[in-house]
Amino acid sequence: MLGSLAGWIMANRASNIDRNHWTVELMGLDTGARILEIGCGPGIGIEAVLSGVPDCRVTGLDHSALMISQAAARHAHALKSDRLELWQGDLSGLPEAERFDAVFSSNVLQFIRNRSTLLEEVQSRLKPGGCFATTYQPRGSCAGAEEGRAWISSFAEDLYVAGFFEVQIRERLFGSVPAFCVLAQNP
Ligand SMILES: C[S@@+](CC[C@H](N)C(=O)[O-])C[C@H]1O[C@@H](n2cnc3c(N)ncnc32)[C@H](O)[C@@H]1O
């Protein structure tokens, strides 16, 4: 029940929808791009990609079976027409079929404990020069801009250390608290 409610909130909260669309716009992806979303939840980021990037193909990954089923119900047509595939699990379990033009996530990577392992996995899934973007918007009653700024700066430093380049941070207000996106290119 709580999981279903969380999925419904994520799918209907304006700041969540707008933050996902903003993240996808920032990546500036080309027609036909192959895109992976880590932690796709109920499929709001997938919606932003499918509607914003012509002829793209998307893989949505989430370790929650409930979230994968909500994303599947939301995007049944894209699944049938082979524009979308969904995987339950984490990045290390995703079959290594092909490399992506872009990998992104929104309000997910704050949950990842081993960031350097994650970044190695992201690099191995991206094409050379491929785009990585992750967005973070602090949530909850104590959420504030300073926490978000500190988190994204620390993530940007780790991207440099991992060998990503052209690392850039963007900030935009959604509701009362800003969201922060860090973008980087794979070597
Ligand atoms: C706060 S929700 C955000 C969902 C979606 N990105 C959005 O903006 O609507 C975080 C999602 O990340 C998923 N998640 C967290 N850690 C994950 C991991 N290591 N691998 C895959 N999914 C993960 C959760 O199951 C959840 O659906």
Tab-separated table of C-alpha atoms and ligand atoms in Angstrom:
chain	number	residue	atom	x	y	z
A	1	MET	CA	0.000	0.000	0.000
A	2	LEU	CA	2.759	2.449	0.993
A	3	GLY	CA	4.784	1.593	-2.098
A	4	SER	CA	1.768	2.141	-4.343
A	5	LEU	CA	1.082	5.461	-2.663
A	6	ALA	CA	4.728	6.533	-3.066
A	7	GLY	CA	4.541	5.663	-6.765
A	8	TRP	CA	1.327	7.627	-7.147
A	9	ILE	CA	2.855	10.680	-5.432
A	10	MET	CA	5.990	10.521	-7.608
A	11	ALA	CA	3.848	10.265	-10.727
A	12	ASN	CA	1.591	13.186	-9.805
A	13	ARG	CA	3.713	15.700	-7.893
A	14	ALA	CA	4.378	18.663	-10.203
A	15	SER	CA	7.928	19.226	-8.925
A	16	ASN	CA	8.818	15.582	-9.647
A	17	ILE	CA	7.411	15.703	-13.173
A	18	ASP	CA	9.086	19.055	-13.920
A	19	ARG	CA	12.430	17.948	-12.420
A	20	ASN	CA	12.502	14.872	-14.649
A	21	HIS	CA	11.692	16.907	-17.792
A	22	TRP	CA	14.375	19.459	-16.839
A	23	THR	CA	16.990	16.706	-16.435
A	24	VAL	CA	16.175	15.258	-19.847
A	25	GLU	CA	16.233	18.716	-21.500
A	26	LEU	CA	19.654	19.486	-19.972
A	27	MET	CA	21.140	16.391	-21.615
A	28	GLY	CA	20.253	17.775	-25.088
A	29	LEU	CA	19.963	14.313	-26.625
A	30	ASP	CA	19.901	13.595	-30.355
A	31	THR	CA	17.170	11.823	-32.302
A	32	GLY	CA	17.516	8.061	-32.017
A	33	ALA	CA	19.538	8.138	-28.774
A	34	ARG	CA	19.799	4.987	-26.604
A	35	ILE	CA	19.111	6.023	-23.012
A	36	LEU	CA	19.267	4.297	-19.628
A	37	GLU	CA	17.452	5.587	-16.553
A	38	ILE	CA	18.659	4.279	-13.182
A	39	GLY	CA	15.852	4.163	-10.613
A	40	CYS	CA	13.008	4.877	-13.032
A	41	GLY	CA	10.312	4.583	-10.334
A	42	PRO	CA	6.796	4.781	-11.831
A	43	GLY	CA	8.132	5.994	-15.185
A	44	ILE	CA	8.060	9.794	-15.097
A	45	GLY	CA	11.626	10.180	-16.404
A	46	ILE	CA	10.827	7.613	-19.087
A	47	GLU	CA	7.834	9.747	-20.093
A	48	ALA	CA	10.114	12.808	-20.365
A	49	VAL	CA	12.546	10.915	-22.613
A	50	LEU	CA	9.920	9.287	-24.835
A	51	SER	CA	8.136	12.601	-25.391
A	52	GLY	CA	11.287	14.745	-25.675
A	53	VAL	CA	13.740	12.708	-27.766
A	54	PRO	CA	12.394	11.559	-31.160
A	55	ASP	CA	12.904	7.888	-32.038
A	56	CYS	CA	14.845	7.211	-28.842
A	57	ARG	CA	15.003	3.786	-27.200
A	58	VAL	CA	14.916	3.679	-23.419
A	59	THR	CA	15.886	1.163	-20.766
A	60	GLY	CA	14.337	1.767	-17.354
A	61	LEU	CA	15.984	0.102	-14.362
A	62	ASP	CA	14.622	-0.104	-10.830
A	63	HIS	CA	15.189	-2.542	-7.988
A	64	SER	CA	11.533	-2.367	-6.944
A	65	ALA	CA	9.157	-4.828	-8.640
A	66	LEU	CA	6.260	-2.534	-7.788
A	67	MET	CA	7.886	0.457	-9.491
A	68	ILE	CA	8.685	-1.628	-12.574
A	69	SER	CA	5.048	-2.759	-12.766
A	70	GLN	CA	3.812	0.842	-12.447
A	71	ALA	CA	6.241	1.972	-15.182
A	72	ALA	CA	5.107	-0.950	-17.384
A	73	ALA	CA	1.434	-0.035	-16.965
A	74	ARG	CA	2.161	3.644	-17.686
A	75	HIS	CA	4.166	2.844	-20.841
A	76	ALA	CA	2.468	-0.271	-22.227
A	77	HIS	CA	2.447	1.172	-25.734
A	78	ALA	CA	6.197	1.958	-25.722
A	79	LEU	CA	6.932	-1.546	-24.434
A	80	LYS	CA	4.859	-3.109	-27.223
A	81	SER	CA	6.447	-0.939	-29.892
A	82	ASP	CA	9.945	-1.812	-28.643
A	83	ARG	CA	10.899	1.743	-27.697
A	84	LEU	CA	11.188	0.727	-24.037
A	85	GLU	CA	12.558	-2.142	-21.998
A	86	LEU	CA	12.296	-2.437	-18.220
A	87	TRP	CA	14.647	-4.286	-15.874
A	88	GLN	CA	14.181	-5.049	-12.223
A	89	GLY	CA	17.435	-4.945	-10.280
A	90	ASP	CA	20.489	-2.753	-9.976
A	91	LEU	CA	22.987	-1.668	-12.584
A	92	SER	CA	25.385	-4.554	-12.032
A	93	GLY	CA	22.629	-7.030	-13.027
A	94	LEU	CA	21.679	-5.330	-16.301
A	95	PRO	CA	22.713	-7.472	-19.324
A	96	GLU	CA	25.613	-5.914	-21.210
A	97	ALA	CA	23.882	-5.938	-24.577
A	98	GLU	CA	24.933	-2.512	-25.826
A	99	ARG	CA	26.314	0.825	-24.702
A	100	PHE	CA	24.135	3.875	-24.145
A	101	ASP	CA	24.373	7.437	-25.454
A	102	ALA	CA	23.139	8.696	-22.098
A	103	VAL	CA	22.567	7.456	-18.552
A	104	PHE	CA	20.534	9.533	-16.118
A	105	SER	CA	18.734	9.435	-12.789
A	106	SER	CA	16.583	11.739	-10.692
A	107	ASN	CA	16.521	11.576	-6.897
A	108	VAL	CA	18.079	8.111	-6.805
A	109	LEU	CA	21.832	8.234	-6.327
A	110	GLN	CA	21.644	9.644	-2.802
A	111	PHE	CA	20.620	6.077	-1.892
A	112	ILE	CA	23.794	4.509	-3.370
A	113	ARG	CA	26.417	3.621	-0.771
A	114	ASN	CA	29.424	2.825	-2.980
A	115	ARG	CA	29.624	5.744	-5.366
A	116	SER	CA	32.951	4.824	-6.988
A	117	THR	CA	31.646	1.347	-7.920
A	118	LEU	CA	28.503	2.906	-9.326
A	119	LEU	CA	30.511	5.365	-11.440
A	120	GLU	CA	32.693	2.553	-12.817
A	121	GLU	CA	29.518	0.683	-13.798
A	122	VAL	CA	28.047	3.807	-15.418
A	123	GLN	CA	31.256	4.316	-17.441
A	124	SER	CA	31.184	0.725	-18.644
A	125	ARG	CA	27.582	1.197	-19.870
A	126	LEU	CA	28.159	4.529	-21.672
A	127	LYS	CA	29.567	4.986	-25.162
A	128	PRO	CA	32.778	7.032	-25.346
A	129	GLY	CA	31.681	10.677	-25.061
A	130	GLY	CA	28.265	9.598	-23.740
A	131	CYS	CA	26.360	11.833	-21.333
A	132	PHE	CA	25.727	11.160	-17.657
A	133	ALA	CA	23.284	13.277	-15.641
A	134	THR	CA	22.031	12.943	-12.131
A	135	THR	CA	19.604	15.287	-10.405
A	136	TYR	CA	19.016	15.720	-6.710
A	137	GLN	CA	16.299	17.746	-5.010
A	138	PRO	CA	16.290	17.571	-1.206
A	139	ARG	CA	12.896	16.442	0.090
A	140	GLY	CA	11.186	16.426	3.479
A	141	SER	CA	10.470	18.987	6.165
A	142	CYS	CA	14.179	19.840	6.742
A	143	ALA	CA	15.048	20.027	3.023
A	144	GLY	CA	17.164	23.013	2.067
A	145	ALA	CA	19.251	24.399	-0.764
A	146	GLU	CA	22.555	24.142	1.133
A	147	GLU	CA	22.181	20.387	1.569
A	148	GLY	CA	21.480	20.008	-2.148
A	149	ARG	CA	24.446	22.193	-3.133
A	150	ALA	CA	26.797	20.240	-0.882
A	151	TRP	CA	25.575	16.880	-2.195
A	152	ILE	CA	25.877	17.825	-5.870
A	153	SER	CA	29.347	19.391	-5.378
A	154	SER	CA	30.588	16.227	-3.722
A	155	PHE	CA	29.130	14.141	-6.568
A	156	ALA	CA	30.793	16.421	-9.157
A	157	GLU	CA	34.180	15.924	-7.462
A	158	ASP	CA	33.720	12.157	-7.567
A	159	LEU	CA	32.897	12.369	-11.287
A	160	TYR	CA	36.226	14.153	-11.951
A	161	VAL	CA	38.081	11.572	-9.875
A	162	ALA	CA	36.392	8.749	-11.849
A	163	GLY	CA	37.640	10.315	-15.110
A	164	PHE	CA	34.495	12.008	-16.419
A	165	PHE	CA	35.055	15.392	-18.067
A	166	GLU	CA	33.113	18.591	-18.859
A	167	VAL	CA	31.458	18.272	-15.450
A	168	GLN	CA	28.822	21.001	-15.027
A	169	ILE	CA	26.296	21.768	-12.293
A	170	ARG	CA	22.886	23.324	-12.952
A	171	GLU	CA	20.369	24.567	-10.392
A	172	ARG	CA	16.670	25.370	-10.720
A	173	LEU	CA	13.860	26.040	-8.292
A	174	PHE	CA	10.950	23.568	-8.278
A	175	GLY	CA	8.455	24.423	-5.562
A	176	SER	CA	10.192	25.820	-2.498
A	177	VAL	CA	13.526	23.981	-2.805
A	178	PRO	CA	15.953	24.005	-5.747
A	179	ALA	CA	16.941	20.907	-7.667
A	180	PHE	CA	20.576	20.364	-8.689
A	181	CYS	CA	21.751	18.483	-11.749
A	182	VAL	CA	25.329	17.474	-12.490
A	183	LEU	CA	26.147	16.622	-16.110
A	184	ALA	CA	29.338	14.972	-17.306
A	185	GLN	CA	30.844	13.271	-20.332
A	186	ASN	CA	32.261	9.793	-20.381
A	187	PRO	CA	35.918	9.612	-21.501
B	1	LIG	C1	12.740	8.735	-5.037
B	1	LIG	S1	12.423	7.464	-6.216
B	1	LIG	C2	12.626	8.387	-7.740
B	1	LIG	C3	11.978	7.706	-8.909
B	1	LIG	C4	12.097	8.423	-10.250
B	1	LIG	N1	13.484	8.604	-10.629
B	1	LIG	C5	11.384	9.756	-10.229
B	1	LIG	O1	12.032	10.805	-10.242
B	1	LIG	O2	10.149	9.734	-10.249
B	1	LIG	C6	13.881	6.465	-6.159
B	1	LIG	C7	13.762	5.208	-7.018
B	1	LIG	O3	15.053	4.619	-7.142
B	1	LIG	C8	14.953	3.226	-6.959
B	1	LIG	N2	16.290	2.775	-6.523
B	1	LIG	C9	16.969	3.140	-5.410
B	1	LIG	N3	18.181	2.566	-5.364
B	1	LIG	C10	18.287	1.830	-6.509
B	1	LIG	C11	19.313	0.985	-7.052
B	1	LIG	N4	20.477	0.788	-6.418
B	1	LIG	N5	19.105	0.387	-8.244
B	1	LIG	C12	17.921	0.569	-8.886
B	1	LIG	N6	16.911	1.346	-8.420
B	1	LIG	C13	17.093	1.966	-7.249
B	1	LIG	C14	13.822	3.041	-5.959
B	1	LIG	O4	13.235	1.767	-6.035
B	1	LIG	C15	12.866	4.154	-6.398
B	1	LIG	O5	11.947	3.710	-7.373
